[in-house]
Amino acid sequence: MLETKLEIKNLSAWYSEHQVLKNVSIPIYKNKVAAIIGPSGCGKSTLIRCINRLHEIVPNAKVEGQVLLDGKNIYDIDVDPMEVRKKVGMVFQQPNPFPTMTIFDNVAVGLKLNGVKDKKLIQSTVINALKEAGLYEEVKDKLHHYGTHLSGGQQQRLCIARTLALRPEVILFDEPCSALDPISTAKIEDLILELKKNHTIIIVTHNLQQAARVSEYTAFLYLGELIEFGLTESIFTAPKMKKTEEYIMGRFG
Amino acid sequence: MGNKNFADKLFFSVTKVAAFISFALIVLLFIMLIKESGLSFSKFGLRFFITKVWDPVVEQYGALSFIYGSVISSLLALLISVPISLGIALFLSEFASKKLKEFLSIIMSLLAGIPSVIYGLWGIFVLAPILRNYIEPFLQKIFGFLIFFQGEPYGLDMLAAGIILSIMITPTISSISKDVFESVPRNLREAGLALGATKWEMIKIAVLKTAKQGVIGAIILGLGRAIGETMAVTMVIGNVHEISLSLFHPSATLASVIANEFAEATTDLYVSALFKIGLTLFFVTVILNIFAKFLIYSTTKKYKV
Ligand SMILES: Nc1ncnc2c1ncn2[C@@H]1O[C@H](COP(=O)(O)OP(=O)(O)OP(=O)(O)O)[C@@H](O)[C@H]1O
Ligand SMILES: [Mg+2]
């Protein structure tokens, strides 16, 4: 029943000489939400940036190990990182719409990168992506306004729409709500639950309640090592490791 | 504690006074220019700017040929300098290693610091002969059917002025554009890359598009420099009061005519006409600078977190 969409295998990562991920292995299941939790600086962002090959854009950064996407290692030499990033979309901590592009163009930009020229196709894809991101009703009359004039929560949903327009199979969220108010946060969480019907989702979060609300699986990372991975429910109610329990109880981090 | 506070306050007041004095100087300069050009204003009015006869013998003064010279030489300079400067700026901000970046930045500021008379000398003794003997005949051979490349190659002409100016404004445009490119935040670049953009596509959608306004500011600042540049241009432009479409024809600019003729301006009207040109120059460069600074500031500050 459970299908593995993505498998992180013996993954290690460095910034120059500084090793921040140590031999991490996590299975990510199709159409499920996996949460990655852990104290600040433990390597959560680094981990998900290894999944869309964004880690390597940092000068002197290094990766070892494998990330299997549908069984194919994305670090094989015959794999084009650009293609990986189209299949594995990413939403960042700070909403980052392109400031000199309109709402419409922000969503259309990925299609244009893919060489889509058909105006009608672009139009319908943009509108669909905005609908899926739950933003269309709010912006349908101002598609040609700048994206940066929206509220923070709307900007974040715009970034989600921008990612969705490329029809990614996996979506990575790096603390997508940490800059947002509770109402916007609730909207994004609802959205994630909706999106998992058609996507596989990994979310990094500092907010344990959020992890409990949206994810089926949780990985607890500590100092670059995977301490525990399992069903969210068991991680939160019956953690096997002492460190996990301490973190969940809020004793550190 | 109290002492430090006092020192801070003192420093602050001194800065304020200095700022006020420089502002006051600008205003006074402006008033002086207006006053001195009064005679010319009452004699020629605004017609001054659209007539081209400049003849001290009959006391007829019109600035059109100098306006033309300034505009064309500056645009020529931009035409040459902008692609090169943007290339340098992009290379420095997106591709160069840290060491190379520092090294080239030092070279740039050195270039910007060379006195313009040195550029002028180089223009007369190196650039002009090369233009006259090689480049201009070559251009004429290929593009001679265009009016811009007709006539006898002089070497000391509009083309020479444009080239000298382009060299002089390149450090300005490239270093400011570099700063503007670098002010584009990392999270926008990463947004581009995360969409599967190649490095060039990322630069196009995340860097260039975001920085556009600031780059326009940098270009306008370069334009201001070019229009105001005096010494080097006076030395290479040939100083002829004529309007010719040919780039091989000597010309004169607003700045060069003041430098050239002030010493020999004997009548009040002649002096007043030159002041009026100074006023024009002052006005145009101040406006361009303010506008440019505004564009640059509003782009680079917007993304500061
Ligand atoms: N670009 C970088 N260059 C060098 N070191 C970095 C870089 N980014 C992160 N690090 C270091 O790598 C380690 C892991 O960082 P990472 O951002 O992955 O942690 P995180 O778990 O996402 O933290 P947070 O919860 O604060 O976002 C930290 O020690 C950090 O200082
Ligand atoms: Mg992080």
XYZ file of C-alpha atoms in Angstrom, chain A residues 49 52 54 57 82 85-86 90 92 94 96-101 109 113 162 166, chain B residues 186-188 190-199 201 205-206 209-210 302-303:
40
model
C 18.011 21.440 -0.018
C 16.252 19.410 -4.994
C 19.989 23.306 -4.148
C 24.861 26.084 -5.284
C 17.536 21.619 -13.438
C 14.275 21.006 -9.456
C 11.338 20.995 -11.830
C 10.379 24.245 -3.090
C 10.907 28.950 1.239
C 10.408 33.947 3.658
C 9.865 35.428 -2.062
C 7.756 36.429 -5.048
C 9.768 38.229 -7.718
C 9.241 41.883 -6.779
C 9.186 43.346 -10.284
C 6.770 40.769 -11.663
C 7.639 32.430 -15.069
C 11.453 28.861 -18.503
C 4.423 29.458 -8.677
C 5.397 23.390 -12.914
C 19.752 35.420 -2.119
C 16.233 34.160 -1.618
C 15.161 35.553 -5.006
C 17.224 30.640 -4.999
C 13.578 31.022 -5.976
C 14.695 31.182 -9.594
C 16.997 28.189 -9.319
C 14.378 26.169 -7.432
C 12.097 26.591 -10.453
C 14.659 24.752 -12.530
C 16.253 27.830 -14.087
C 19.784 27.589 -15.403
C 22.232 30.127 -14.045
C 17.875 32.095 -16.745
C 14.415 36.443 -14.096
C 15.743 37.065 -10.603
C 14.551 41.999 -13.721
C 14.777 42.931 -10.075
C 14.276 47.948 -0.888
C 15.785 44.536 -0.409
